[in-house]
GROMACS .gro file of C-alpha atoms in nm:
model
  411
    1UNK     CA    1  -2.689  -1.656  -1.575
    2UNK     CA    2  -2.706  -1.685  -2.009
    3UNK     CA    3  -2.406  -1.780  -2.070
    4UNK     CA    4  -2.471  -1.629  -2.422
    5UNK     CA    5  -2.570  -1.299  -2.280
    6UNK     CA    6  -2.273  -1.290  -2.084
    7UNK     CA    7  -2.028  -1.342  -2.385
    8UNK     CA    8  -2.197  -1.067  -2.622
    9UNK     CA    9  -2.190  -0.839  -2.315
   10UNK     CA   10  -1.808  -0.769  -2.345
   11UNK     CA   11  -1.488  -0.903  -2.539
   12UNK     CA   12  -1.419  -1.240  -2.511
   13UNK     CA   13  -1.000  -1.231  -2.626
   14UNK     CA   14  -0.956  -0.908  -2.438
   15UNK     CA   15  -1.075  -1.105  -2.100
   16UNK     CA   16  -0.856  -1.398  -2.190
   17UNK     CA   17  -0.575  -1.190  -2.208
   18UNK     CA   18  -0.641  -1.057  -1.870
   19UNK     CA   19  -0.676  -1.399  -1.704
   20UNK     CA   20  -0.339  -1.529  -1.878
   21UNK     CA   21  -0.148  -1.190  -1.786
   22UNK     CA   22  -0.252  -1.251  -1.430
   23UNK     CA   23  -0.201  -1.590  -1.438
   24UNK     CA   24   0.142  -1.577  -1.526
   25UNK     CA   25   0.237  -1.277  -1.331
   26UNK     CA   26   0.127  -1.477  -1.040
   27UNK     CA   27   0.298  -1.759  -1.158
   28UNK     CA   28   0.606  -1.543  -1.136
   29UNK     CA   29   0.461  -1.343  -0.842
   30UNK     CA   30   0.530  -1.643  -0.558
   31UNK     CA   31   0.843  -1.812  -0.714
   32UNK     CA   32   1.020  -1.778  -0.364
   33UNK     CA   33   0.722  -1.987  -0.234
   34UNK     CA   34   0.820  -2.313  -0.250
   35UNK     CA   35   1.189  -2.281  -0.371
   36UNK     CA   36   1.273  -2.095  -0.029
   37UNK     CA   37   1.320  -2.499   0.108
   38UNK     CA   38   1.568  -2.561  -0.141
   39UNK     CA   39   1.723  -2.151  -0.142
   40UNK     CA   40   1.769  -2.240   0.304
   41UNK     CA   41   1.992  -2.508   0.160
   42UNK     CA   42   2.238  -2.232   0.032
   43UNK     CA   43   2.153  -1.941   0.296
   44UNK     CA   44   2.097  -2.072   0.653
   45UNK     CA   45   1.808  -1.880   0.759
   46UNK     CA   46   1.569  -1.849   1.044
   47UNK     CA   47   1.183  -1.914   1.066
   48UNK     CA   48   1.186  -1.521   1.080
   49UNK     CA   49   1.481  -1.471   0.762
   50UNK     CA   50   1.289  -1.746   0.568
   51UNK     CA   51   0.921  -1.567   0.632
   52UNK     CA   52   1.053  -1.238   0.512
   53UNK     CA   53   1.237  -1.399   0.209
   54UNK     CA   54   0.856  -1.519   0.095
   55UNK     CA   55   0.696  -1.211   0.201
   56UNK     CA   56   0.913  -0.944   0.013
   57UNK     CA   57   0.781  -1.008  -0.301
   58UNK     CA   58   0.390  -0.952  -0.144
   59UNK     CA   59   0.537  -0.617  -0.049
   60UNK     CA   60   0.691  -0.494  -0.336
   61UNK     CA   61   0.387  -0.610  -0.536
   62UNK     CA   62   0.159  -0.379  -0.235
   63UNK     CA   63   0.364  -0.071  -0.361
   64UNK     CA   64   0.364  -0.134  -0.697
   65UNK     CA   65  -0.015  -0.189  -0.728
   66UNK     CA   66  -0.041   0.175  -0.645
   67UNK     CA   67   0.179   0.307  -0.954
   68UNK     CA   68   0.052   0.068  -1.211
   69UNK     CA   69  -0.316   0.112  -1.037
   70UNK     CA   70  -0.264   0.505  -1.172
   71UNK     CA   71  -0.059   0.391  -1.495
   72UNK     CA   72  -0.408   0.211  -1.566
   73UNK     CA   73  -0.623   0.518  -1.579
   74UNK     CA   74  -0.330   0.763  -1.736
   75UNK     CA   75  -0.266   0.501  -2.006
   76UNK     CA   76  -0.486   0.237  -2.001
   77UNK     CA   77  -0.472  -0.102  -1.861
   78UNK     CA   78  -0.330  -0.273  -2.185
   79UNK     CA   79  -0.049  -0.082  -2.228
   80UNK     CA   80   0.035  -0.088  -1.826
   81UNK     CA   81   0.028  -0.452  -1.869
   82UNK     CA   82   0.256  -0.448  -2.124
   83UNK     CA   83   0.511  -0.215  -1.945
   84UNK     CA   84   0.424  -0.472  -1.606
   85UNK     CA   85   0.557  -0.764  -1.845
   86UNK     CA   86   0.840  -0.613  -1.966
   87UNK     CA   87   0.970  -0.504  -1.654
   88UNK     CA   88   0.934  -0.856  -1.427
   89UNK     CA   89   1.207  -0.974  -1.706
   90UNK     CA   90   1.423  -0.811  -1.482
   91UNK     CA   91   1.415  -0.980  -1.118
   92UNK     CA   92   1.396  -1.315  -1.370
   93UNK     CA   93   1.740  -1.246  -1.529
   94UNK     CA   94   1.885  -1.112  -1.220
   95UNK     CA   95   1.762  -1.433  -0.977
   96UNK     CA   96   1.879  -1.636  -1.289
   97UNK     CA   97   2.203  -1.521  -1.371
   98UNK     CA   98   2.327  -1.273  -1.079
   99UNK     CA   99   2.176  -1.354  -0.727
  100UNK     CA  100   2.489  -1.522  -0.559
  101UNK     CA  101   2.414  -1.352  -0.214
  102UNK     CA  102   2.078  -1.366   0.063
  103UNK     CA  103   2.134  -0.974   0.000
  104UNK     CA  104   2.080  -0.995  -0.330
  105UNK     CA  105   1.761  -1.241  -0.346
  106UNK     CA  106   1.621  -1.026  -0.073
  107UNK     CA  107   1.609  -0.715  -0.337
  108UNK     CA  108   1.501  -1.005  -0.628
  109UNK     CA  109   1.237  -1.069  -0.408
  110UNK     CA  110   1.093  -0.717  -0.374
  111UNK     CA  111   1.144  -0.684  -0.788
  112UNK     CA  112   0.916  -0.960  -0.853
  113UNK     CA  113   0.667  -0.724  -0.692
  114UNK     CA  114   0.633  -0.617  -1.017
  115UNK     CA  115   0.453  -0.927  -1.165
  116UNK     CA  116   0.206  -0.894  -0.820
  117UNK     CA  117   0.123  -0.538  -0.966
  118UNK     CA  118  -0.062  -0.709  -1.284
  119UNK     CA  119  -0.379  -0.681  -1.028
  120UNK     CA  120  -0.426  -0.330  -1.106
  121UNK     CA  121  -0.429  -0.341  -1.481
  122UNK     CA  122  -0.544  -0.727  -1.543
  123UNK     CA  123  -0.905  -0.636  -1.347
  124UNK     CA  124  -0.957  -0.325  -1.476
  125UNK     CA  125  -0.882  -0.417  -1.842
  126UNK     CA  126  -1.136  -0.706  -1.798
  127UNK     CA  127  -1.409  -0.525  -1.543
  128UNK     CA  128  -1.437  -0.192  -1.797
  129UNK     CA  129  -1.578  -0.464  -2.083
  130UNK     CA  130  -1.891  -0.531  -1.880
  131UNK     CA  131  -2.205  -0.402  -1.755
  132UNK     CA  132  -2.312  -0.434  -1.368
  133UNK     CA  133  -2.488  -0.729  -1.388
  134UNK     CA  134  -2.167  -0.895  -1.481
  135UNK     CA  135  -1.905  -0.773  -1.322
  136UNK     CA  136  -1.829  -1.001  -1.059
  137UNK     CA  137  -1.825  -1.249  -1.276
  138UNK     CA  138  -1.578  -1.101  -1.534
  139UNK     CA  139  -1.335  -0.963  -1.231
  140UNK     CA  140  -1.366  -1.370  -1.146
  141UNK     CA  141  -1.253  -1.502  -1.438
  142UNK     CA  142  -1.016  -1.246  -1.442
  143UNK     CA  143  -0.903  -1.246  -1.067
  144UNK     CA  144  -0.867  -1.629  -1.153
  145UNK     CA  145  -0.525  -1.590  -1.236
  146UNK     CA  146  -0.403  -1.618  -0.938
  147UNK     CA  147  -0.426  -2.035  -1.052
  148UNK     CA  148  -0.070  -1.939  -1.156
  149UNK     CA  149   0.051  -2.026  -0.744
  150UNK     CA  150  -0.050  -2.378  -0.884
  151UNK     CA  151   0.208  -2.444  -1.168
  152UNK     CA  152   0.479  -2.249  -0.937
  153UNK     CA  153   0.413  -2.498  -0.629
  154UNK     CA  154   0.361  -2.800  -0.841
  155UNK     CA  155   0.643  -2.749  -1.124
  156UNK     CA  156   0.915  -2.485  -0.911
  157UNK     CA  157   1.107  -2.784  -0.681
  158UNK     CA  158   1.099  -3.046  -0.907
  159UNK     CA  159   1.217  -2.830  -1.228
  160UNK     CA  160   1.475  -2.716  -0.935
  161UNK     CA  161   1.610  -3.019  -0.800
  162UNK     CA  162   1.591  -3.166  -1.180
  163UNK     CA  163   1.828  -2.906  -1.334
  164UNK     CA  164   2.058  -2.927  -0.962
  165UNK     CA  165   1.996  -2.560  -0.924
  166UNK     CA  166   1.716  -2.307  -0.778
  167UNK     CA  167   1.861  -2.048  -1.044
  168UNK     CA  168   1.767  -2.193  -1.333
  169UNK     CA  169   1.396  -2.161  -1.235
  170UNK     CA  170   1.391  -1.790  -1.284
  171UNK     CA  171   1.518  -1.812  -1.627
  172UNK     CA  172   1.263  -2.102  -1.743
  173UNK     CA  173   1.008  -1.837  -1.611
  174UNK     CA  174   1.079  -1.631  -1.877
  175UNK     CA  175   0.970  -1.860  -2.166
  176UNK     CA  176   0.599  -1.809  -2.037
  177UNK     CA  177   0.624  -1.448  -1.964
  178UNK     CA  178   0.744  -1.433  -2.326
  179UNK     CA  179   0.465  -1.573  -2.510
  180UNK     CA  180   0.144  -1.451  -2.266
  181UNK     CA  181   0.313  -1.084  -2.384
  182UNK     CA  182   0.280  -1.186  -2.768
  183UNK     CA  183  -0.074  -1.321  -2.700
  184UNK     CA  184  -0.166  -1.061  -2.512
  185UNK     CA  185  -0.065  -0.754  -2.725
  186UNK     CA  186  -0.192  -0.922  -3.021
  187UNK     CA  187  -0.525  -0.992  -2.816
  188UNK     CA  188  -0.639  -0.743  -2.579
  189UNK     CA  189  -0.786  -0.411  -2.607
  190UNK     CA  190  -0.911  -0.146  -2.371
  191UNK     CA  191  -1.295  -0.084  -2.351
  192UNK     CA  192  -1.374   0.236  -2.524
  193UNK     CA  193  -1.562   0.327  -2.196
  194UNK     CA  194  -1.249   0.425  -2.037
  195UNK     CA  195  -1.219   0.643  -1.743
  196UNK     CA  196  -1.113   1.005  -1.777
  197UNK     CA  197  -0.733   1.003  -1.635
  198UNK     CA  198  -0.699   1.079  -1.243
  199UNK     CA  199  -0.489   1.328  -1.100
  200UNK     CA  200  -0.243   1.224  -0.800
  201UNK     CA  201  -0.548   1.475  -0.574
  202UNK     CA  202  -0.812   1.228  -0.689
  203UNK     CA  203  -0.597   0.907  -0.435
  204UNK     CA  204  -0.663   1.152  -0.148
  205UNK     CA  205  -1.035   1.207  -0.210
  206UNK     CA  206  -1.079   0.800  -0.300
  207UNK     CA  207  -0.824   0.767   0.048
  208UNK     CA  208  -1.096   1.052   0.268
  209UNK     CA  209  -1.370   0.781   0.199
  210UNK     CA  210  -1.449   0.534   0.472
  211UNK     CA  211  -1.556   0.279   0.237
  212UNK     CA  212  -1.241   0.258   0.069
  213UNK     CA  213  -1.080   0.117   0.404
  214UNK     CA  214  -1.372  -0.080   0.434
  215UNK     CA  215  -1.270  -0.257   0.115
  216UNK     CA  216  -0.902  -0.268   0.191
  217UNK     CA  217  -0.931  -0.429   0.541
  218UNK     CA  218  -1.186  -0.673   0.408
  219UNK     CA  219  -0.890  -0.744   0.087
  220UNK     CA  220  -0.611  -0.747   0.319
  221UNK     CA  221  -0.754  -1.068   0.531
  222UNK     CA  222  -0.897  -1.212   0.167
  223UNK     CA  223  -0.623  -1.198  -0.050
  224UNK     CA  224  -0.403  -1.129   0.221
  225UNK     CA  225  -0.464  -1.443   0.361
  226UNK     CA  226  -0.459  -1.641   0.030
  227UNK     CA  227  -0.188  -1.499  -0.157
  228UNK     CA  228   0.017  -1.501   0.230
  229UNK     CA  229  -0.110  -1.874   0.277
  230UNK     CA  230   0.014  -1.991  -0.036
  231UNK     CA  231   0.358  -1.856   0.001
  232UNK     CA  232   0.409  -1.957   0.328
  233UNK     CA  233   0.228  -2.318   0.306
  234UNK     CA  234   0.529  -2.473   0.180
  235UNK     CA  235   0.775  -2.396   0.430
  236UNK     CA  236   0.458  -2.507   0.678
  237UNK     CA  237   0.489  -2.803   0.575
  238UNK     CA  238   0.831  -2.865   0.528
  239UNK     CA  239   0.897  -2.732   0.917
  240UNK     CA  240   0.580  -2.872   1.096
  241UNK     CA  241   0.549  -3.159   0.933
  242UNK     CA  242   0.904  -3.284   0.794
  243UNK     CA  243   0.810  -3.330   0.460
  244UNK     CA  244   1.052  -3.253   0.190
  245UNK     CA  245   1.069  -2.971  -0.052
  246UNK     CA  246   0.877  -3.110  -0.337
  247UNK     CA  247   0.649  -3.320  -0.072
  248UNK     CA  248   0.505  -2.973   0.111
  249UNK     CA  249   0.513  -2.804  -0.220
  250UNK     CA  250   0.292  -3.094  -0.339
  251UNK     CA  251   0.063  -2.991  -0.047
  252UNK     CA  252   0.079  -2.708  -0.080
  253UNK     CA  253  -0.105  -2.667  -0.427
  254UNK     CA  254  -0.355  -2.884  -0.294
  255UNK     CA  255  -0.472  -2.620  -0.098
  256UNK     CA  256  -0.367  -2.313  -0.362
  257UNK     CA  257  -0.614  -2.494  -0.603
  258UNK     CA  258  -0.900  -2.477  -0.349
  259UNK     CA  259  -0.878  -2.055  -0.344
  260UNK     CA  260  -0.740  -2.021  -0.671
  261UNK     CA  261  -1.030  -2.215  -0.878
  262UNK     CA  262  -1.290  -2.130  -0.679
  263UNK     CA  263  -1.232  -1.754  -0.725
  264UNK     CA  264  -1.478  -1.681  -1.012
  265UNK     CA  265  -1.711  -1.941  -0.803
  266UNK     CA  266  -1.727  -1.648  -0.544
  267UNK     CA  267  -1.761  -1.379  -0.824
  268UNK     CA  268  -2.083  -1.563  -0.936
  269UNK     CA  269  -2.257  -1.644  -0.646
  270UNK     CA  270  -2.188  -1.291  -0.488
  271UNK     CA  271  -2.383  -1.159  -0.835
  272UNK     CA  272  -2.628  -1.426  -0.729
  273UNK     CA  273  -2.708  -1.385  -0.387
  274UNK     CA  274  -2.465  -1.032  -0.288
  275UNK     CA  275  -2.137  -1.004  -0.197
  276UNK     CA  276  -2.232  -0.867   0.155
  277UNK     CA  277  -2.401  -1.202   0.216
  278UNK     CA  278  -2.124  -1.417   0.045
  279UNK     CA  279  -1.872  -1.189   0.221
  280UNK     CA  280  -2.020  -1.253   0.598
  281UNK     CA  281  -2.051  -1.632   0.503
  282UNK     CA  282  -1.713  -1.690   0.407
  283UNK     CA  283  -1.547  -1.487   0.670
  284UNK     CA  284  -1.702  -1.708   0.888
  285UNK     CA  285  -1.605  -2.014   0.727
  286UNK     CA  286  -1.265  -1.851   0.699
  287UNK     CA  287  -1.249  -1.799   1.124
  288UNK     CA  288  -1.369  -2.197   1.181
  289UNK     CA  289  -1.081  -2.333   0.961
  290UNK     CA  290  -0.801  -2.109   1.067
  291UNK     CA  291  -0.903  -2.181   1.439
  292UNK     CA  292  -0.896  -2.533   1.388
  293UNK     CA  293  -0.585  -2.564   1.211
  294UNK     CA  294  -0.440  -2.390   1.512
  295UNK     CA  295  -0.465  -2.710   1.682
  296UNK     CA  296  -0.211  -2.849   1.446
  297UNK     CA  297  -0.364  -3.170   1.364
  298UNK     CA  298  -0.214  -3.498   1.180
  299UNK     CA  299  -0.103  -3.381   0.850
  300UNK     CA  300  -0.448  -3.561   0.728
  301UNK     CA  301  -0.670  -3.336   0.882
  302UNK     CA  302  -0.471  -3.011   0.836
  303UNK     CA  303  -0.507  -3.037   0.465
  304UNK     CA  304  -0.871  -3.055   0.410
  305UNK     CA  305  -0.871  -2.770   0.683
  306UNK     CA  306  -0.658  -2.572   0.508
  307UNK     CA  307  -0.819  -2.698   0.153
  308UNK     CA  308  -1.146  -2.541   0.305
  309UNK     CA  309  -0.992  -2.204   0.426
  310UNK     CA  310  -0.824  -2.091   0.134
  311UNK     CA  311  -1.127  -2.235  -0.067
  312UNK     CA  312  -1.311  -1.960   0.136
  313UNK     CA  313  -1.037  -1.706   0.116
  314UNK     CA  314  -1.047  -1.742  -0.296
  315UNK     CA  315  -1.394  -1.658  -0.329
  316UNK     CA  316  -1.419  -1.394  -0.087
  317UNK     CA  317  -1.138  -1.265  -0.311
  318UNK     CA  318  -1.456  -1.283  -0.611
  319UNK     CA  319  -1.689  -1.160  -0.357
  320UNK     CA  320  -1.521  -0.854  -0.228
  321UNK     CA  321  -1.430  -0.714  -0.591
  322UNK     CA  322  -1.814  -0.778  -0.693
  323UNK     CA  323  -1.871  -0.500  -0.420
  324UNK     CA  324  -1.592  -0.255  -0.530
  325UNK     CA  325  -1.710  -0.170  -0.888
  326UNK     CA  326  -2.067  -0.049  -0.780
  327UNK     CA  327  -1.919   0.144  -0.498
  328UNK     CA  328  -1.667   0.320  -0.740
  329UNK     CA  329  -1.754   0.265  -1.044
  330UNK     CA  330  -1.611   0.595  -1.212
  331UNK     CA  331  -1.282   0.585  -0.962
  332UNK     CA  332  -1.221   0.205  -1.046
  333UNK     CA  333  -0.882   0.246  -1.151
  334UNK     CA  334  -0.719   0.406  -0.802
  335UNK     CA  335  -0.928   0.206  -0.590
  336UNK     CA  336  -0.811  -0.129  -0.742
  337UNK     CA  337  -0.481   0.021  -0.695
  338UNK     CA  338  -0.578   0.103  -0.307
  339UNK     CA  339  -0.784  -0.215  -0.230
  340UNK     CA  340  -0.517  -0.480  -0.458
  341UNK     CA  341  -0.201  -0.303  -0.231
  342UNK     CA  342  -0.393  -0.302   0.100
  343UNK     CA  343  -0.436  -0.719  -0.002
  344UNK     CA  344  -0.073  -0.732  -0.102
  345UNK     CA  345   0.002  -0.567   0.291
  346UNK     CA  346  -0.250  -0.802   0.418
  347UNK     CA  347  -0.035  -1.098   0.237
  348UNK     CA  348   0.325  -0.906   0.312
  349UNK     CA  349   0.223  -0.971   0.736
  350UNK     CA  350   0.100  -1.281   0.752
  351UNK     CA  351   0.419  -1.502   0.693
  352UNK     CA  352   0.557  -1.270   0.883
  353UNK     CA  353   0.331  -1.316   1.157
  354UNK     CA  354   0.368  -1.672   1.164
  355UNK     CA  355   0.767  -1.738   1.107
  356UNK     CA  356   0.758  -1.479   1.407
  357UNK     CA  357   0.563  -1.653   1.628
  358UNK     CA  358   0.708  -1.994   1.517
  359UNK     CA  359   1.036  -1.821   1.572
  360UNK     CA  360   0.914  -1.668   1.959
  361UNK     CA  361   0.664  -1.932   2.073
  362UNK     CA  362   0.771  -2.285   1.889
  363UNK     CA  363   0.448  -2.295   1.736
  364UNK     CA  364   0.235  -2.173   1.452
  365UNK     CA  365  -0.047  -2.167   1.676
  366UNK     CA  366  -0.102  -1.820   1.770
  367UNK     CA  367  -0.057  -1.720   1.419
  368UNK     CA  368  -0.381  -1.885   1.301
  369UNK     CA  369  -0.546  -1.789   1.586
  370UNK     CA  370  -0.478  -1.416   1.538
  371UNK     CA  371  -0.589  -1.466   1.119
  372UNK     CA  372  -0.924  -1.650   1.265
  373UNK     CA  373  -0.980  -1.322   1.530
  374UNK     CA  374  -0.908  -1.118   1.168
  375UNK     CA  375  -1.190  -1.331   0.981
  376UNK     CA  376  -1.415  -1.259   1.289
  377UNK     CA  377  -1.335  -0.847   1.301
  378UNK     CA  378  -1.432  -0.879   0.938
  379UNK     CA  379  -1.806  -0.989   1.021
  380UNK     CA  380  -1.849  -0.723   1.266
  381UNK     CA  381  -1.707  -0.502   1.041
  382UNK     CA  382  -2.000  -0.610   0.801
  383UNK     CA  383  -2.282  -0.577   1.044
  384UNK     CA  384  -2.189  -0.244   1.153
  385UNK     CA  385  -2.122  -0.061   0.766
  386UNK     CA  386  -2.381  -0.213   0.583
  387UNK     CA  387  -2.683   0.000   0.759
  388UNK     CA  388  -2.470   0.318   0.582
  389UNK     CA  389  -2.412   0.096   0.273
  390UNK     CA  390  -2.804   0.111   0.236
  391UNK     CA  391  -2.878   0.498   0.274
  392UNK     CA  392  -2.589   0.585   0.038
  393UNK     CA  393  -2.539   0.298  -0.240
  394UNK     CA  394  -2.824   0.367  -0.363
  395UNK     CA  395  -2.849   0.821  -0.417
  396UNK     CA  396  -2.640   0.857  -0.709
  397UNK     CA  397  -2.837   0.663  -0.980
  398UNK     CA  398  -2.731   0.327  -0.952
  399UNK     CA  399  -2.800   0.046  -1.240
  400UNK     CA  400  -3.105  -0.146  -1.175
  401UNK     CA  401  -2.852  -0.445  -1.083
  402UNK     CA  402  -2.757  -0.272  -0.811
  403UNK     CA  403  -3.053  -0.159  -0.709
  404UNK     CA  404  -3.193  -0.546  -0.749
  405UNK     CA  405  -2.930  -0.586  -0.466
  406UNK     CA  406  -3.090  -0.367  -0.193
  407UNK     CA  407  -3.236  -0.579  -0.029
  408UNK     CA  408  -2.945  -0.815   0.008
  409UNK     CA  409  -2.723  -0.551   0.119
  410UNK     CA  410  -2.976  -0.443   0.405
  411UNK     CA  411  -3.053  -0.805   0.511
   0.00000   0.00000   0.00000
């Protein structure tokens, strides 16, 4: 790749200001991560109560995706990112100076849903910039926000147990929320080549396409997994393996930094070699890890396991949105809307899936053994689309990128 090339091919601040809207929405996003070992403290919960705690926020950020995934192609993606900003001040200042009850966090929770949404306006702000050739790279950088789990997990506990209190956490979130919403309104601007605006009919014509749940199963276990993993890890690790809250959060971004920084890793080398390559590859790698950490080895094996797995989880994350633009490239808007929700369900089931297990069987066993069998479906998934992929990709007058990529689609 020119580097050089790659920089005159789009805007430079506006892409910025994607990745550090994402970043810090994320950042935001998974709060409930790593302080739910300190929140159980407070409210006794059980492995089930303290998986849905840390899942509700992957939920509310699912349904949200949708309305700020059509807020993106009625307004444009800058201005729906400012409106997503604005808004998550509100679950901050509630969990900051309000949340007293489990009843109350739980609806907190689903409100910082609204900082997951950032998905469907932070990629298409940064995506409409660039031409084909490019695109997985610039969704990448941009999808690279989700580096924000890593300040949350590393910085959450210890500002928590510092300052005596979990509350105080949501309001030092707003300090960064603050300035990336100067920055980025001074910074970002949409492409001129925006979309026309969709009408609600135009979600049930994306929704009557069997590649669009192509793309959101293949999300749901990519993201899904990641964005699942890294909210869950640190609970994982605090119930598996006795370590203590700052300990397992410690951990825990260990293995966040493996899918987080590797994301735009996955973007490149699916422009390189084709995300339907990459994509079979690192579903594979995905199934090996998640089987073996079903074992539940000595805490130093699990973590370069789990290191490995959400390494492959990140940049299948890059991979599958390299795919998504050339497949709808004029509907981008909705079906980042469709594809980032069907992640955030994907990511809403898994801690649920394994504090329920944990809760029925004693073990997280089963859980990883049913997200490796999900990583396998994936593959076959793969094999069986991709002859279709080939007759149809290429009939409405694809770029010559994509048409550079037949063969690696068909292979």
């Amino acid at each position: 790749m020119n580097k050089e090339s790659f920089l005159k091919s789009g805007n430079t601040p506006t892409l910025a200001s994607a990745f550090l809207y994402f970043d810090t929405s994320f950042m935001i996003w998974v709060l409930l991560g790593p302080l739910a070992v300190i929140i159980m403290n407070d409210y006794q919960m059980d492995a089930a109560q303290k998986a849905n705690l840390v899942a509700l926020p992957i939920l509310g950020g699912s349904i949200l995706r949708l309305v700020l995934g059509y807020m993106t192609d009625v307004i444009g993606p800058k201005r729906t990112g400012q409106i997503g900003m604005l808004l998550t001040v509100i679950p901050l200042i509630w969990g900051w100076k309000f949340a007293d009850s489990l009843s109350e966090l739980y609806i907190v929770a689903l409100l910082l849903g609204i900082a997951g949404a950032s998905f469907a306006a932070a990629l298409p702000l940064a995506s409409r910039w660039y031409p084909p050739q490019y695109q997985g790279l610039a969704m990448g950088i941009a999808g690279a926000g989700n580096s924000g789990t890593v300040f949350t997990t590393l910085f959450a506990n210890r500002l928590a147990e510092h300052f005596g209190s979990w509350h105080i956490v949501f309001g030092l979130a707003l300090i960064p929320i603050a300035v990336v919403f100067i920055t980025f309104t001074l910074l970002a601007k949409d492409s001129p080549n925006q979309p026309s605006p969709r009408k609600p009919a135009d979600y049930g014509a994306v929704l009557r396409q069997r590649d669009t749940w192509m793309f959101c199963l293949l999300y749901g276990v990519t993201f899904g997994g990641f964005v699942g993993m890294a909210n869950y890890l640190t609970i994982f690790f605090n119930t598996q393996y006795g370590l203590n809250p700052v300990q397992a959060a410690d951990f825990t971004t260990v293995c966040v930094i493996a899918g987080s920084f590797f994301r735009p890793f996955g973007g490149w080398l699916a422009d390189k070699f084709g995300g339907v390559r990459m994509l079979m590859a690192l579903y594979g790698v995905t199934a090996v890890m998640m089987a073996s950490i079903s074992f539940l080895p000595p805490l130093y094996l699990i973590v370069p396991l789990l290191f490995i797995g959400m390494m492959a989880l990140g940049m299948g994350n890059g991979s599958v949105f390299q795919l998504v633009p050339q497949r709808f490239k004029n509907e981008l808007g909705i079906v980042t809307g469709i594809v980032g929700a069907a992640g955030g369900l994907g990511g809403y089931f898994l801690p649920n899936l394994l504090g329920s297990l944990k809760l029925s069987t004693g073990s997280y066993t089963m859980g990883f053994l049913i997200l490796s069998g999900f990583a396998l479906t994936c593959i076959g998934l793969i094999l069986a689309a991709q002859g279709s992929w080939k007759r149809t990709w290429f009939t409405a007058g694809r770029s010559s990128h994509v048409d550079s990529q037949r063969s690696t689609i068909a292979s």
